[in-house]
Coordinates of N, CA, C and O and ligand atoms in Angstrom, one line a residue:
M26 N 0.9 -0.8 -0.2 CA 0.2 0.0 0.0 C 0.6 1.1 0.2 O 1.9 1.1 0.6
S27 N 0.6 2.3 -1.0 CA 1.4 3.7 -1.3 C 0.7 3.9 0.5 O -0.2 4.1 1.0
D28 N 1.9 5.2 0.4 CA 1.9 5.8 2.0 C 1.8 7.5 1.4 O 2.2 8.5 1.9
A29 N 1.6 7.8 0.0 CA 1.7 9.0 -0.6 C 0.2 9.5 -0.3 O -0.5 9.0 0.3
Y30 N 0.5 10.8 -0.2 CA -1.1 11.7 0.1 C -2.4 11.2 -1.0 O -1.6 11.6 -2.6
D31 N -3.3 11.5 -1.0 CA -4.0 10.8 -2.1 C -5.0 12.2 -2.1 O -5.6 11.8 -1.1
D32 N -4.6 13.2 -3.1 CA -6.0 14.3 -3.2 C -6.7 14.1 -3.6 O -8.1 14.9 -3.4
Q33 N -7.7 12.7 -3.8 CA -8.6 12.5 -4.3 C -9.8 11.4 -2.4 O -10.8 11.2 -2.6
N34 N -8.8 11.8 -1.6 CA -9.6 11.4 -0.4 C -10.4 12.6 0.2 O -10.8 13.6 0.0
I35 N -11.9 11.6 0.4 CA -12.8 12.9 0.6 C -12.4 13.8 1.3 O -13.6 15.0 1.3
F36 N -11.7 14.5 2.5 CA -11.7 15.5 3.1 C -11.0 16.4 2.3 O -11.6 18.1 2.5
A37 N -10.0 16.2 1.3 CA -9.5 16.7 -0.1 C -11.0 17.8 -0.5 O -10.8 18.8 -0.5
K38 N -11.9 16.5 -0.9 CA -12.5 17.0 -1.3 C -13.8 18.0 -0.7 O -13.8 19.3 -1.4
I39 N -13.7 17.5 0.6 CA -14.4 18.9 0.9 C -14.2 20.1 1.1 O -14.3 21.1 1.2
L40 N -12.4 20.3 1.9 CA -11.7 21.4 1.8 C -12.0 22.3 0.3 O -11.9 23.2 0.3
R41 N -11.9 21.2 -1.0 CA -12.3 21.5 -2.1 C -13.5 22.7 -2.8 O -14.3 23.0 -3.7
G42 N -14.2 21.6 -1.7 CA -15.8 22.2 -1.9 C -16.8 21.6 -2.8 O -17.8 22.1 -2.8
E43 N -15.8 19.9 -3.1 CA -16.9 19.5 -4.2 C -18.0 18.4 -3.1 O -18.6 18.1 -4.1
I44 N -17.6 18.3 -1.8 CA -18.5 17.9 -1.3 C -19.0 18.5 -0.3 O -18.2 19.7 0.4
P45 N -20.6 18.3 0.0 CA -20.6 19.6 1.2 C -20.1 19.0 2.9 O -19.9 17.9 2.9
S46 N -20.3 19.5 3.6 CA -19.7 19.4 4.9 C -20.7 20.5 6.1 O -20.9 21.3 5.9
F47 N -21.0 19.6 7.2 CA -21.5 20.9 8.2 C -20.5 21.5 9.0 O -19.9 21.0 9.4
K48 N -19.9 22.8 8.6 CA -18.5 23.8 8.8 C -19.0 24.0 10.0 O -19.7 24.5 10.9
V49 N -18.3 24.0 11.2 CA -18.1 24.6 12.6 C -17.2 26.0 13.0 O -17.3 26.6 13.4
Y50 N -16.4 25.5 12.5 CA -15.3 26.8 12.6 C -14.0 26.0 11.9 O -13.7 25.7 11.1
E51 N -14.0 27.4 11.0 CA -11.8 27.9 9.7 C -11.0 28.6 10.6 O -11.9 30.0 10.9
D52 N -9.8 28.6 10.4 CA -9.1 30.0 10.3 C -8.4 29.3 9.2 O -8.6 28.8 8.1
D53 N -7.3 30.6 9.1 CA -6.3 30.1 7.5 C -5.2 29.2 7.7 O -5.5 28.3 6.5
D54 N -5.5 28.0 8.6 CA -4.7 26.7 8.1 C -5.4 25.7 8.8 O -5.3 24.4 8.1
T55 N -6.7 25.8 8.9 CA -7.9 24.6 9.7 C -8.6 24.8 9.4 O -9.9 25.7 9.1
L56 N -10.2 24.0 9.4 CA -10.8 23.3 9.1 C -11.7 22.3 10.4 O -10.7 21.3 10.1
C57 N -12.7 22.9 11.0 CA -13.2 22.2 11.5 C -14.9 21.8 11.0 O -15.5 22.8 10.8
F58 N -15.5 20.2 10.9 CA -16.7 20.6 10.4 C -17.1 19.0 11.1 O -16.5 18.3 11.9
M59 N -18.3 18.4 11.3 CA -19.2 17.4 11.6 C -18.8 15.8 11.2 O -18.6 16.1 10.1
D60 N -18.5 15.1 11.9 CA -18.7 14.0 11.6 C -19.8 13.5 11.1 O -20.7 13.7 11.8
I61 N -20.2 12.7 10.0 CA -21.5 12.5 9.4 C -21.9 11.1 10.2 O -23.1 10.4 9.9
N62 N -21.0 9.8 11.0 CA -21.0 8.8 11.5 C -20.8 9.4 13.2 O -20.0 8.8 13.7
P63 N -21.5 10.4 13.6 CA -21.0 10.4 15.4 C -21.4 10.0 16.2 O -22.4 8.8 16.5
R64 N -20.5 9.7 16.7 CA -19.7 8.2 17.9 C -20.5 9.3 18.9 O -21.1 8.3 20.0
T65 N -21.1 10.3 20.0 CA -21.4 10.9 20.6 C -21.6 12.2 19.8 O -21.4 12.8 18.6
D66 N -23.1 12.9 20.3 CA -23.4 14.4 19.9 C -22.6 15.6 20.0 O -21.9 15.7 21.0
G67 N -21.9 15.9 19.1 CA -21.2 17.1 18.8 C -20.1 16.7 18.4 O -18.8 17.4 18.6
H68 N -20.3 15.6 17.8 CA -18.5 14.5 17.5 C -18.0 15.7 16.0 O -19.0 15.8 15.4
C69 N -17.1 15.7 15.9 CA -16.3 16.9 14.5 C -15.1 16.7 15.1 O -14.1 15.8 15.4
L70 N -14.4 16.9 13.7 CA -13.3 16.7 13.1 C -12.3 18.0 12.4 O -13.0 18.8 11.8
V71 N -11.1 18.0 13.2 CA -10.4 18.8 12.4 C -9.4 18.7 12.0 O -8.5 17.6 11.9
I72 N -8.9 19.1 10.7 CA -8.2 19.0 9.7 C -7.6 20.4 9.1 O -7.9 21.1 9.3
P73 N -5.8 19.9 8.6 CA -5.1 21.2 8.1 C -5.5 20.9 6.6 O -6.4 20.5 6.0
K74 N -5.7 22.5 6.7 CA -6.1 22.7 5.3 C -4.7 22.5 4.1 O -5.2 22.4 2.8
T75 N -3.8 21.9 4.3 CA -2.4 21.6 3.8 C -2.8 19.8 3.5 O -2.8 19.4 4.4
P76 N -2.0 19.6 2.6 CA -1.9 18.0 2.7 C -1.0 17.4 3.3 O 0.3 17.9 4.1
C77 N -1.8 16.4 4.0 CA -1.1 15.8 5.2 C -2.1 14.3 5.4 O -3.4 14.0 5.5
R78 N -1.1 13.0 5.4 CA -1.9 12.1 5.5 C -2.4 11.5 6.9 O -3.3 11.0 7.0
N79 N -1.1 12.0 7.9 CA -1.7 11.4 9.2 C -0.7 12.0 10.3 O 0.3 12.7 10.0
I80 N -0.3 11.5 11.3 CA 0.5 12.2 12.6 C 1.6 11.9 12.0 O 2.9 12.4 12.5
L81 N 1.9 10.5 11.7 CA 3.3 10.2 10.9 C 3.8 11.0 10.0 O 5.6 11.6 9.6
D82 N 3.0 11.7 8.8 CA 4.2 12.8 8.4 C 3.5 14.4 8.3 O 4.1 15.2 7.4
A83 N 2.9 14.3 9.7 CA 2.5 15.4 9.7 C 3.4 16.7 10.1 O 5.1 16.4 10.3
T84 N 3.7 18.2 9.7 CA 5.3 19.0 9.9 C 4.4 19.4 11.4 O 3.4 19.7 11.9
P85 N 5.1 20.1 12.1 CA 5.3 20.9 13.8 C 4.2 21.5 13.1 O 3.2 22.1 14.0
A86 N 4.0 22.7 12.0 CA 3.3 23.3 11.8 C 1.9 23.6 12.0 O 1.0 24.1 12.2
Q87 N 1.8 22.1 10.8 CA 0.9 21.4 10.6 C 0.1 21.0 12.1 O -1.4 21.1 12.5
L88 N 0.3 20.3 12.9 CA 0.0 20.0 14.3 C -0.1 21.2 15.0 O -1.5 20.9 15.6
A89 N 1.0 21.9 15.6 CA 0.1 23.1 16.0 C -0.6 24.2 15.5 O -1.6 24.0 16.8
A90 N -0.8 24.1 14.5 CA -2.5 24.5 14.0 C -3.6 23.9 14.1 O -4.3 24.3 14.8
C91 N -3.9 22.7 14.2 CA -4.3 21.5 14.2 C -5.3 21.5 16.1 O -6.1 22.0 16.4
M92 N -3.7 22.1 16.5 CA -4.1 21.8 18.0 C -4.6 23.3 18.6 O -5.5 23.1 19.5
K93 N -4.7 24.1 18.2 CA -4.7 25.5 18.4 C -6.7 25.6 18.2 O -7.0 26.4 19.1
T94 N -7.0 24.9 17.3 CA -8.3 24.6 16.3 C -9.0 23.4 17.5 O -10.2 24.5 17.8
V95 N -8.1 22.4 17.6 CA -8.7 22.0 18.7 C -9.3 22.1 20.3 O -10.1 22.2 20.7
N96 N -8.3 23.0 20.5 CA -8.5 23.9 22.4 C -9.5 25.1 21.7 O -10.6 24.6 22.7
I97 N -9.6 25.4 20.7 CA -10.6 26.0 20.7 C -12.3 25.6 20.5 O -13.1 26.2 21.4
V98 N -12.3 24.7 19.8 CA -13.7 24.0 19.5 C -14.2 23.1 19.8 O -14.9 22.8 20.7
A99 N -13.3 22.5 21.1 CA -13.2 21.6 22.2 C -13.4 22.3 23.4 O -15.1 21.8 23.7
N100 N -13.4 23.3 23.5 CA -14.0 24.1 24.7 C -15.4 24.4 24.2 O -16.5 24.7 25.2
A101 N -15.5 25.5 22.8 CA -16.8 25.4 22.5 C -18.2 24.7 22.5 O -19.6 24.1 23.0
A102 N -17.3 23.1 22.2 CA -18.3 21.6 22.5 C -18.7 21.2 23.9 O -19.7 20.7 23.7
K103 N -17.5 22.0 25.0 CA -17.9 21.2 26.2 C -18.8 21.8 26.5 O -19.9 21.8 26.7
K104 N -19.0 23.6 26.0 CA -20.0 24.5 26.9 C -21.0 24.1 26.1 O -22.3 24.0 27.0
A105 N -21.1 23.9 24.7 CA -22.7 23.3 23.8 C -23.4 22.5 24.3 O -24.8 22.5 24.1
F106 N -22.7 21.4 24.4 CA -23.4 20.1 25.5 C -23.6 20.0 26.5 O -23.6 18.8 27.0
D107 N -23.1 21.2 27.2 CA -22.7 21.2 29.0 C -21.9 19.6 29.4 O -22.7 19.1 29.7
A108 N -21.4 19.3 28.7 CA -20.3 17.6 28.3 C -19.2 18.1 30.2 O -19.2 19.4 30.1
D109 N -18.9 16.8 30.2 CA -17.9 16.9 31.4 C -16.7 16.5 31.2 O -16.0 16.8 31.9
G110 N -16.3 16.6 29.6 CA -14.9 16.3 29.7 C -15.2 16.1 28.1 O -16.0 16.4 27.0
I111 N -14.0 15.5 27.6 CA -13.9 15.9 26.0 C -12.5 14.8 26.0 O -11.6 14.4 26.1
T112 N -13.2 13.9 24.8 CA -12.4 13.0 23.9 C -11.7 13.2 23.0 O -12.3 13.7 21.8
L113 N -10.1 12.9 22.6 CA -9.7 13.7 21.5 C -8.9 12.0 20.7 O -8.5 11.8 21.6
S114 N -9.6 12.1 19.8 CA -8.8 10.8 19.0 C -7.9 10.7 17.6 O -8.9 11.7 16.7
Q115 N -7.1 10.2 17.7 CA -6.4 10.5 16.1 C -6.0 9.2 16.0 O -5.4 8.4 16.3
F116 N -6.4 8.6 14.4 CA -5.8 7.1 14.0 C -5.0 7.4 13.0 O -5.3 7.9 12.1
S117 N -3.9 6.9 12.4 CA -2.5 7.2 11.7 C -2.7 5.7 10.9 O -1.9 4.5 12.0
E118 N -3.0 5.7 10.0 CA -2.7 4.1 9.0 C -3.7 3.2 9.5 O -3.8 3.3 10.2
A119 N -4.1 2.4 8.3 CA -5.2 1.3 8.7 C -5.2 0.3 9.4 O -5.9 0.3 10.3
A120 N -3.8 0.1 9.9 CA -3.5 -1.1 11.3 C -4.0 0.0 12.5 O -4.0 -0.8 13.2
G121 N -3.8 1.6 12.1 CA -4.4 1.9 13.6 C -5.7 2.2 13.7 O -6.1 3.4 14.6
G122 N -6.8 2.3 12.2 CA -8.0 2.4 13.0 C -8.3 3.8 11.3 O -9.6 3.8 11.3
Q123 N -7.5 3.7 10.8 CA -7.8 5.1 9.8 C -7.9 4.7 8.6 O -7.5 3.9 8.5
E124 N -9.3 5.9 8.2 CA -10.2 5.7 7.3 C -10.4 6.1 5.9 O -10.2 6.3 4.9
V125 N -9.7 7.8 6.9 CA -9.6 8.3 5.9 C -8.0 8.8 5.7 O -8.1 9.8 6.7
F126 N -7.3 9.4 4.7 CA -6.2 9.5 4.6 C -5.8 10.7 4.5 O -5.3 11.4 3.6
H127 N -6.5 11.8 5.2 CA -6.0 13.1 5.0 C -5.9 13.3 7.0 O -7.0 13.2 7.5
L128 N -5.1 14.1 7.7 CA -5.1 13.8 8.4 C -6.3 14.3 9.5 O -6.8 15.3 9.0
H129 N -6.7 14.4 10.9 CA -7.8 14.2 11.4 C -7.9 13.9 12.7 O -7.3 13.0 13.1
F130 N -8.1 14.9 13.5 CA -8.4 14.7 14.9 C -10.2 14.8 15.3 O -10.5 15.6 14.7
H131 N -10.6 13.6 16.0 CA -12.0 14.1 15.9 C -11.8 14.4 17.6 O -11.4 13.9 18.9
I132 N -13.3 15.5 18.0 CA -13.7 15.9 19.1 C -14.7 14.8 19.7 O -15.9 15.8 18.7
H133 N -14.8 14.3 20.3 CA -16.2 14.5 21.1 C -16.2 14.9 22.7 O -15.4 14.5 23.5
P134 N -17.6 15.6 22.6 CA -18.0 15.4 23.6 C -18.6 14.5 25.2 O -19.0 13.4 24.2
R135 N -18.3 14.7 25.9 CA -18.6 13.0 27.0 C -19.2 13.8 28.3 O -18.9 14.8 28.5
H136 N -20.2 13.0 28.3 CA -20.7 13.0 29.6 C -20.3 12.1 30.8 O -20.1 10.6 30.3
T137 N -20.1 12.1 31.4 CA -19.6 10.7 32.5 C -20.9 9.8 32.7 O -22.0 10.0 32.7
G138 N -19.7 8.4 32.6 CA -20.4 7.1 32.4 C -21.7 6.9 31.6 O -22.3 5.9 31.0
V139 N -21.0 7.7 30.3 CA -21.8 7.9 28.8 C -21.1 6.9 27.7 O -19.8 8.0 27.6
P140 N -21.0 6.2 27.4 CA -19.7 5.5 26.4 C -20.4 5.9 25.2 O -21.3 6.6 24.8
M141 N -19.4 6.1 24.5 CA -19.6 6.2 22.9 C -20.3 5.3 21.8 O -20.0 3.9 22.3
R142 N -20.6 5.7 21.1 CA -22.1 5.1 20.2 C -21.1 4.5 19.5 O -19.8 4.6 19.3
P143 N -21.2 2.8 18.6 CA -20.7 2.7 17.5 C -20.7 3.3 16.1 O -21.4 4.3 16.4
L144 N -19.7 3.7 15.2 CA -20.0 4.5 14.1 C -21.1 4.1 13.3 O -21.0 2.6 13.2
A145 N -21.6 4.7 13.0 CA -23.5 4.5 12.3 C -23.5 6.0 11.8 O -23.6 6.7 12.5
P146 N -24.2 5.9 10.5 CA -24.4 6.8 9.9 C -25.4 7.7 10.9 O -26.8 7.5 11.6
G147 N -25.6 9.4 11.1 CA -26.0 9.8 12.2 C -27.3 11.0 11.0 O -27.6 10.6 10.0
D148 N -28.1 11.3 11.9 CA -29.4 11.3 11.3 C -29.0 13.3 11.3 O -28.1 14.1 11.9
M149 N -29.0 13.7 9.6 CA -28.5 14.5 9.3 C -29.3 16.2 9.9 O -28.3 17.0 9.9
D150 N -30.3 16.2 10.4 CA -31.1 17.0 10.8 C -29.9 17.3 12.5 O -30.2 18.9 12.8
A151 N -30.1 16.3 13.2 CA -29.7 16.5 14.0 C -28.1 17.1 14.1 O -27.6 18.3 15.2
I152 N -27.3 16.6 13.2 CA -25.8 16.7 12.9 C -25.7 18.2 12.5 O -25.1 19.2 13.4
K153 N -27.0 18.8 11.9 CA -26.3 20.0 11.8 C -27.0 21.2 12.7 O -26.6 22.2 13.6
R154 N -28.2 20.5 13.6 CA -28.5 21.3 14.5 C -27.9 21.3 15.9 O -26.9 22.3 16.4
H155 N -26.6 20.6 15.8 CA -25.2 20.2 17.2 C -24.2 20.9 16.5 O -23.5 21.5 17.3
A156 N -23.8 21.1 15.1 CA -23.2 22.0 14.2 C -23.6 23.5 14.5 O -22.8 24.3 14.9
E157 N -24.9 23.9 14.7 CA -25.0 25.1 15.3 C -25.3 25.1 16.4 O -24.5 26.6 16.7
M158 N -25.3 24.5 17.3 CA -24.5 24.7 18.9 C -23.6 24.6 18.9 O -23.2 25.8 20.0
I159 N -22.2 24.2 18.4 CA -21.3 24.5 18.8 C -21.0 25.8 18.1 O -19.6 26.7 19.0
V160 N -21.2 26.9 17.0 CA -21.0 27.6 16.5 C -21.5 28.5 17.1 O -20.7 29.9 17.4
A161 N -22.5 28.9 17.9 CA -23.0 29.5 19.0 C -22.3 29.6 20.2 O -21.8 30.6 20.7
A162 N -21.9 28.4 20.7 CA -21.0 28.6 21.7 C -19.3 29.1 21.2 O -18.9 29.4 22.5
L163 N -18.8 28.5 20.7 CA -18.0 30.1 20.0 C -17.4 31.2 19.8 O -16.9 31.9 20.0
G164 N -19.4 31.7 20.4 CA -19.3 33.2 20.0 C -19.3 33.9 19.0 O -18.4 33.7 18.0
Ligands
AMP6 P1 -10.7 7.9 11.2 O1 -10.3 7.8 9.2 O2 -10.9 6.1 11.2 O3 -10.1 8.1 12.0 O4 -12.6 7.9 10.5 C1 -13.0 8.7 9.5 C2 -14.0 9.8 10.2 O5 -14.8 10.4 8.6 C3 -14.7 9.0 10.2 O6 -15.3 9.3 11.5 C4 -16.0 9.1 9.6 O7 -17.3 8.9 10.2 C5 -16.2 10.4 9.0 N1 -16.5 10.7 7.7 C6 -16.7 9.7 6.6 N2 -16.8 10.5 5.4 C7 -17.4 12.0 5.9 C8 -17.8 12.9 5.7 N3 -18.4 13.1 4.0 N4 -17.9 14.1 6.1 C9 -17.5 14.0 7.4 N5 -17.2 12.9 8.0 C10 -16.8 12.1 7.4

């Protein structure tokens, strides 16, 4: 299997506006949008705007930019869902559980004692509403 960046991956298409997404936040270097198979309410993804496959080929600048956005969105998501905490996850390469090969960080608002759901298609109206809740909490 090649470890080269493939610009036809689904997140590259979202970045180019070729397929839709529920945008939560963006700055010059990163984009955050909702995961369409949410494992918790408010499950969203932070990606760099520049090509990068995963944690293994990311530059320090890409990682720093993503963590800055993770910090901003995680606080907004915690507030929006009145969550008790946040789970941040990242999978690199197929063996690590990665399915989309553009670097991304999952942000999951968590409530005490509530497990994450299995990966399954979400209700699009609910996902849209949840995006709006995070956007509102960003102020
Ligand atoms: P992974 O590569 O295992 O970290 O997971 C990729 C994530 O991308 C999964 O949680 C999917 O639900 C999510 N995903 C796949 N396609 C889309 C899409 N078009 N919009 C938003 N999220 C997506």
